[in-house]
Amino acid sequence: MSARGAGLRARKTIPLCGWKSFSVLDRYVATPRHTLVQEGATIQNALVSFVRLASKLVAELDSWAKQIKKQQQDVLGFLEANKIEFEEKDIAANEENRKWMRENVPEDSRPASGNPLPPRLFNDSRYLGDYEAFFEARENNAVYAFLGLTAPPGSKEAEALAKQQA
């Protein structure tokens, strides 16, 4: 949206690189979380504000990617440590795997906007849940039930199940 379209007055428009213009504004231009340009800001200050916002966005995306990677490692580490056979499908490098995952996550388990993000767990083609569901099952010593598997004898989950049945 342009400064004029937002009801703000532009004092001066300065072409930048011959293809885009920035305005020196008389008031704040703000989003709900970020003040982008202050009253009477120079083009240099405005660009610095935009660069800071872009840097923050890159840092947030990097943090988000690290969180997904950590969650994936947590799930894989648990499965490997407990000698549970699994098949890992790379959705970053394989479009077919990505399409399959998106099609097989039930509507009620999809985010409000965008696509479902990894890690997502399936037993064959049956959707089990996302990382939060896995984590909750692990905290409740119910991972084998969550995965649709029988808990091995001597595991905390098997012992808890035996107590419930007794």
PDB file of C-alpha atoms in Angstrom:
ATOM      1  CA  MET A   1       0.000   0.000   0.000  1.00  0.00           C
ATOM      2  CA  SER A   2       1.397   3.400  -0.864  1.00  0.00           C
ATOM      3  CA  ALA A   3       1.850   6.169   1.649  1.00  0.00           C
ATOM      4  CA  ARG A   4      -0.920   8.148  -0.071  1.00  0.00           C
ATOM      5  CA  GLY A   5      -3.247   5.117  -0.038  1.00  0.00           C
ATOM      6  CA  ALA A   6      -2.704   4.667   3.699  1.00  0.00           C
ATOM      7  CA  GLY A   7      -3.810   8.235   4.382  1.00  0.00           C
ATOM      8  CA  LEU A   8      -0.284   9.457   5.072  1.00  0.00           C
ATOM      9  CA  ARG A   9       1.196  12.530   3.395  1.00  0.00           C
ATOM     10  CA  ALA A  10       4.451  12.133   1.527  1.00  0.00           C
ATOM     11  CA  ARG A  11       6.609  15.245   1.573  1.00  0.00           C
ATOM     12  CA  LYS A  12       8.996  14.156  -1.104  1.00  0.00           C
ATOM     13  CA  THR A  13       9.362  11.084  -3.270  1.00  0.00           C
ATOM     14  CA  ILE A  14      12.876  10.129  -4.252  1.00  0.00           C
ATOM     15  CA  PRO A  15      13.452   7.575  -7.034  1.00  0.00           C
ATOM     16  CA  LEU A  16      15.762   4.759  -5.993  1.00  0.00           C
ATOM     17  CA  CYS A  17      17.691   2.801  -8.632  1.00  0.00           C
ATOM     18  CA  GLY A  18      15.356   4.195 -11.300  1.00  0.00           C
ATOM     19  CA  TRP A  19      12.622   1.611 -10.683  1.00  0.00           C
ATOM     20  CA  LYS A  20      11.227   2.162  -7.210  1.00  0.00           C
ATOM     21  CA  SER A  21      10.454   5.175  -5.052  1.00  0.00           C
ATOM     22  CA  PHE A  22      10.521   5.758  -1.317  1.00  0.00           C
ATOM     23  CA  SER A  23       8.840   8.668   0.390  1.00  0.00           C
ATOM     24  CA  VAL A  24       9.893  10.780   3.323  1.00  0.00           C
ATOM     25  CA  LEU A  25       6.827  10.577   5.528  1.00  0.00           C
ATOM     26  CA  ASP A  26       5.226  13.010   7.926  1.00  0.00           C
ATOM     27  CA  ARG A  27       3.882  10.289  10.267  1.00  0.00           C
ATOM     28  CA  TYR A  28       4.667   6.766  11.385  1.00  0.00           C
ATOM     29  CA  VAL A  29       4.136   3.829   9.058  1.00  0.00           C
ATOM     30  CA  ALA A  30       3.573   0.868  11.348  1.00  0.00           C
ATOM     31  CA  THR A  31       2.543  -2.745  11.381  1.00  0.00           C
ATOM     32  CA  PRO A  32       1.083  -4.250  14.551  1.00  0.00           C
ATOM     33  CA  ARG A  33       4.576  -5.234  15.764  1.00  0.00           C
ATOM     34  CA  HIS A  34       7.072  -2.998  14.013  1.00  0.00           C
ATOM     35  CA  THR A  35       7.476   0.726  13.473  1.00  0.00           C
ATOM     36  CA  LEU A  36       8.974   0.992  10.024  1.00  0.00           C
ATOM     37  CA  VAL A  37       9.511   4.694   9.363  1.00  0.00           C
ATOM     38  CA  GLN A  38       9.381   7.618  11.788  1.00  0.00           C
ATOM     39  CA  GLU A  39       8.108  11.125  11.185  1.00  0.00           C
ATOM     40  CA  GLY A  40      10.501  13.193   9.091  1.00  0.00           C
ATOM     41  CA  ALA A  41      12.746  10.189   8.468  1.00  0.00           C
ATOM     42  CA  THR A  42      15.278  10.451   5.713  1.00  0.00           C
ATOM     43  CA  ILE A  43      15.451   7.872   2.976  1.00  0.00           C
ATOM     44  CA  GLN A  44      18.624   6.494   4.571  1.00  0.00           C
ATOM     45  CA  ASN A  45      16.829   6.042   7.919  1.00  0.00           C
ATOM     46  CA  ALA A  46      13.858   4.439   6.175  1.00  0.00           C
ATOM     47  CA  LEU A  47      16.134   1.998   4.373  1.00  0.00           C
ATOM     48  CA  VAL A  48      17.925   1.163   7.610  1.00  0.00           C
ATOM     49  CA  SER A  49      14.518   0.425   9.195  1.00  0.00           C
ATOM     50  CA  PHE A  50      13.600  -1.860   6.313  1.00  0.00           C
ATOM     51  CA  VAL A  51      16.967  -3.605   6.494  1.00  0.00           C
ATOM     52  CA  ARG A  52      16.500  -4.175  10.231  1.00  0.00           C
ATOM     53  CA  LEU A  53      13.039  -5.619   9.598  1.00  0.00           C
ATOM     54  CA  ALA A  54      14.399  -7.886   6.856  1.00  0.00           C
ATOM     55  CA  SER A  55      17.237  -9.002   9.162  1.00  0.00           C
ATOM     56  CA  LYS A  56      14.720  -9.787  11.898  1.00  0.00           C
ATOM     57  CA  LEU A  57      12.619 -11.780   9.421  1.00  0.00           C
ATOM     58  CA  VAL A  58      15.679 -13.782   8.315  1.00  0.00           C
ATOM     59  CA  ALA A  59      16.579 -14.423  11.981  1.00  0.00           C
ATOM     60  CA  GLU A  60      12.999 -15.582  12.696  1.00  0.00           C
ATOM     61  CA  LEU A  61      13.049 -17.910   9.665  1.00  0.00           C
ATOM     62  CA  ASP A  62      16.423 -19.288  10.760  1.00  0.00           C
ATOM     63  CA  SER A  63      15.074 -19.864  14.272  1.00  0.00           C
ATOM     64  CA  TRP A  64      11.995 -21.589  12.837  1.00  0.00           C
ATOM     65  CA  ALA A  65      14.152 -23.855  10.640  1.00  0.00           C
ATOM     66  CA  LYS A  66      16.360 -24.755  13.617  1.00  0.00           C
ATOM     67  CA  GLN A  67      13.257 -25.610  15.666  1.00  0.00           C
ATOM     68  CA  ILE A  68      11.972 -27.963  12.950  1.00  0.00           C
ATOM     69  CA  LYS A  69      15.400 -29.602  12.657  1.00  0.00           C
ATOM     70  CA  LYS A  70      15.575 -30.052  16.445  1.00  0.00           C
ATOM     71  CA  GLN A  71      12.115 -31.642  16.502  1.00  0.00           C
ATOM     72  CA  GLN A  72      13.038 -34.008  13.673  1.00  0.00           C
ATOM     73  CA  GLN A  73      16.247 -35.008  15.469  1.00  0.00           C
ATOM     74  CA  ASP A  74      14.278 -35.568  18.678  1.00  0.00           C
ATOM     75  CA  VAL A  75      11.851 -37.959  16.964  1.00  0.00           C
ATOM     76  CA  LEU A  76      14.572 -39.785  15.026  1.00  0.00           C
ATOM     77  CA  GLY A  77      16.773 -40.035  18.117  1.00  0.00           C
ATOM     78  CA  PHE A  78      13.954 -41.611  20.125  1.00  0.00           C
ATOM     79  CA  LEU A  79      13.124 -44.106  17.373  1.00  0.00           C
ATOM     80  CA  GLU A  80      16.780 -45.078  16.922  1.00  0.00           C
ATOM     81  CA  ALA A  81      17.477 -45.328  20.668  1.00  0.00           C
ATOM     82  CA  ASN A  82      14.481 -47.628  21.107  1.00  0.00           C
ATOM     83  CA  LYS A  83      15.346 -49.661  18.010  1.00  0.00           C
ATOM     84  CA  ILE A  84      12.010 -48.896  16.366  1.00  0.00           C
ATOM     85  CA  GLU A  85      12.161 -49.516  12.618  1.00  0.00           C
ATOM     86  CA  PHE A  86      11.161 -46.518  10.531  1.00  0.00           C
ATOM     87  CA  GLU A  87      11.469 -45.007   7.108  1.00  0.00           C
ATOM     88  CA  GLU A  88      12.476 -41.377   6.900  1.00  0.00           C
ATOM     89  CA  LYS A  89      11.063 -39.439   3.934  1.00  0.00           C
ATOM     90  CA  ASP A  90      12.809 -36.272   2.824  1.00  0.00           C
ATOM     91  CA  ILE A  91      10.187 -33.700   1.847  1.00  0.00           C
ATOM     92  CA  ALA A  92      12.719 -30.945   1.208  1.00  0.00           C
ATOM     93  CA  ALA A  93      14.418 -32.682  -1.711  1.00  0.00           C
ATOM     94  CA  ASN A  94      11.580 -34.867  -2.986  1.00  0.00           C
ATOM     95  CA  GLU A  95       8.425 -33.207  -4.340  1.00  0.00           C
ATOM     96  CA  GLU A  96       6.581 -36.548  -4.446  1.00  0.00           C
ATOM     97  CA  ASN A  97       7.154 -37.099  -0.686  1.00  0.00           C
ATOM     98  CA  ARG A  98       6.097 -33.513   0.070  1.00  0.00           C
ATOM     99  CA  LYS A  99       2.882 -33.941  -1.964  1.00  0.00           C
ATOM    100  CA  TRP A 100       2.148 -37.285  -0.283  1.00  0.00           C
ATOM    101  CA  MET A 101       2.566 -35.789   3.196  1.00  0.00           C
ATOM    102  CA  ARG A 102       0.331 -32.800   2.428  1.00  0.00           C
ATOM    103  CA  GLU A 103      -2.380 -35.032   0.974  1.00  0.00           C
ATOM    104  CA  ASN A 104      -2.318 -37.489   3.900  1.00  0.00           C
ATOM    105  CA  VAL A 105      -2.469 -35.030   6.802  1.00  0.00           C
ATOM    106  CA  PRO A 106      -6.169 -34.843   7.780  1.00  0.00           C
ATOM    107  CA  GLU A 107      -7.956 -31.505   7.385  1.00  0.00           C
ATOM    108  CA  ASP A 108      -8.455 -31.136  11.158  1.00  0.00           C
ATOM    109  CA  SER A 109      -4.676 -31.477  11.684  1.00  0.00           C
ATOM    110  CA  ARG A 110      -3.645 -28.862   9.132  1.00  0.00           C
ATOM    111  CA  PRO A 111      -2.586 -25.347  10.098  1.00  0.00           C
ATOM    112  CA  ALA A 112      -5.119 -22.543   9.576  1.00  0.00           C
ATOM    113  CA  SER A 113      -2.996 -21.211   6.738  1.00  0.00           C
ATOM    114  CA  GLY A 114      -0.174 -22.703   4.734  1.00  0.00           C
ATOM    115  CA  ASN A 115       0.958 -26.291   4.537  1.00  0.00           C
ATOM    116  CA  PRO A 116       1.580 -28.787   7.333  1.00  0.00           C
ATOM    117  CA  LEU A 117       5.175 -28.651   8.498  1.00  0.00           C
ATOM    118  CA  PRO A 118       7.419 -31.539   9.526  1.00  0.00           C
ATOM    119  CA  PRO A 119       7.875 -33.621  11.475  1.00  0.00           C
ATOM    120  CA  ARG A 120       4.654 -35.551  10.820  1.00  0.00           C
ATOM    121  CA  LEU A 121       4.375 -39.191  11.811  1.00  0.00           C
ATOM    122  CA  PHE A 122       2.555 -41.943   9.925  1.00  0.00           C
ATOM    123  CA  ASN A 123       2.186 -45.691  10.421  1.00  0.00           C
ATOM    124  CA  ASP A 124       2.096 -46.827   6.789  1.00  0.00           C
ATOM    125  CA  SER A 125      -0.460 -44.375   5.421  1.00  0.00           C
ATOM    126  CA  ARG A 126      -2.301 -43.817   8.736  1.00  0.00           C
ATOM    127  CA  TYR A 127      -1.633 -40.341  10.126  1.00  0.00           C
ATOM    128  CA  LEU A 128      -0.481 -40.443  13.754  1.00  0.00           C
ATOM    129  CA  GLY A 129       0.223 -36.808  14.540  1.00  0.00           C
ATOM    130  CA  ASP A 130       2.751 -34.000  14.621  1.00  0.00           C
ATOM    131  CA  TYR A 131       5.668 -33.336  16.943  1.00  0.00           C
ATOM    132  CA  GLU A 132       3.462 -31.965  19.724  1.00  0.00           C
ATOM    133  CA  ALA A 133       1.383 -35.172  19.757  1.00  0.00           C
ATOM    134  CA  PHE A 134       4.565 -37.271  19.749  1.00  0.00           C
ATOM    135  CA  PHE A 135       6.064 -35.199  22.565  1.00  0.00           C
ATOM    136  CA  GLU A 136       2.891 -35.504  24.660  1.00  0.00           C
ATOM    137  CA  ALA A 137       2.828 -39.284  24.149  1.00  0.00           C
ATOM    138  CA  ARG A 138       6.480 -39.481  25.154  1.00  0.00           C
ATOM    139  CA  GLU A 139       5.863 -37.428  28.295  1.00  0.00           C
ATOM    140  CA  ASN A 140       2.975 -39.768  29.206  1.00  0.00           C
ATOM    141  CA  ASN A 141       5.026 -42.937  28.508  1.00  0.00           C
ATOM    142  CA  ALA A 142       2.614 -43.828  25.703  1.00  0.00           C
ATOM    143  CA  VAL A 143       4.776 -43.547  22.583  1.00  0.00           C
ATOM    144  CA  TYR A 144       4.318 -47.154  21.475  1.00  0.00           C
ATOM    145  CA  ALA A 145       0.541 -46.781  21.673  1.00  0.00           C
ATOM    146  CA  PHE A 146       0.815 -43.473  19.803  1.00  0.00           C
ATOM    147  CA  LEU A 147       2.849 -45.209  17.083  1.00  0.00           C
ATOM    148  CA  GLY A 148       0.370 -48.113  16.933  1.00  0.00           C
ATOM    149  CA  LEU A 149       2.951 -50.585  18.246  1.00  0.00           C
ATOM    150  CA  THR A 150       3.054 -53.020  21.154  1.00  0.00           C
ATOM    151  CA  ALA A 151       5.307 -51.786  23.949  1.00  0.00           C
ATOM    152  CA  PRO A 152       8.259 -54.125  24.562  1.00  0.00           C
ATOM    153  CA  PRO A 153       8.265 -56.107  27.819  1.00  0.00           C
ATOM    154  CA  GLY A 154      10.004 -54.257  30.621  1.00  0.00           C
ATOM    155  CA  SER A 155       9.420 -50.776  29.181  1.00  0.00           C
ATOM    156  CA  LYS A 156       7.755 -48.104  31.315  1.00  0.00           C
ATOM    157  CA  GLU A 157       4.828 -48.107  28.934  1.00  0.00           C
ATOM    158  CA  ALA A 158       4.365 -51.902  29.184  1.00  0.00           C
ATOM    159  CA  GLU A 159       4.570 -51.735  32.977  1.00  0.00           C
ATOM    160  CA  ALA A 160       2.005 -48.889  33.103  1.00  0.00           C
ATOM    161  CA  LEU A 161      -0.314 -50.850  30.789  1.00  0.00           C
ATOM    162  CA  ALA A 162       0.023 -53.986  32.978  1.00  0.00           C
ATOM    163  CA  LYS A 163      -0.913 -51.957  36.077  1.00  0.00           C
ATOM    164  CA  GLN A 164      -4.009 -50.573  34.308  1.00  0.00           C
ATOM    165  CA  GLN A 165      -5.114 -54.059  33.275  1.00  0.00           C
ATOM    166  CA  ALA A 166      -4.562 -55.544  36.767  1.00  0.00           C
TER     167      ALA A 166
END
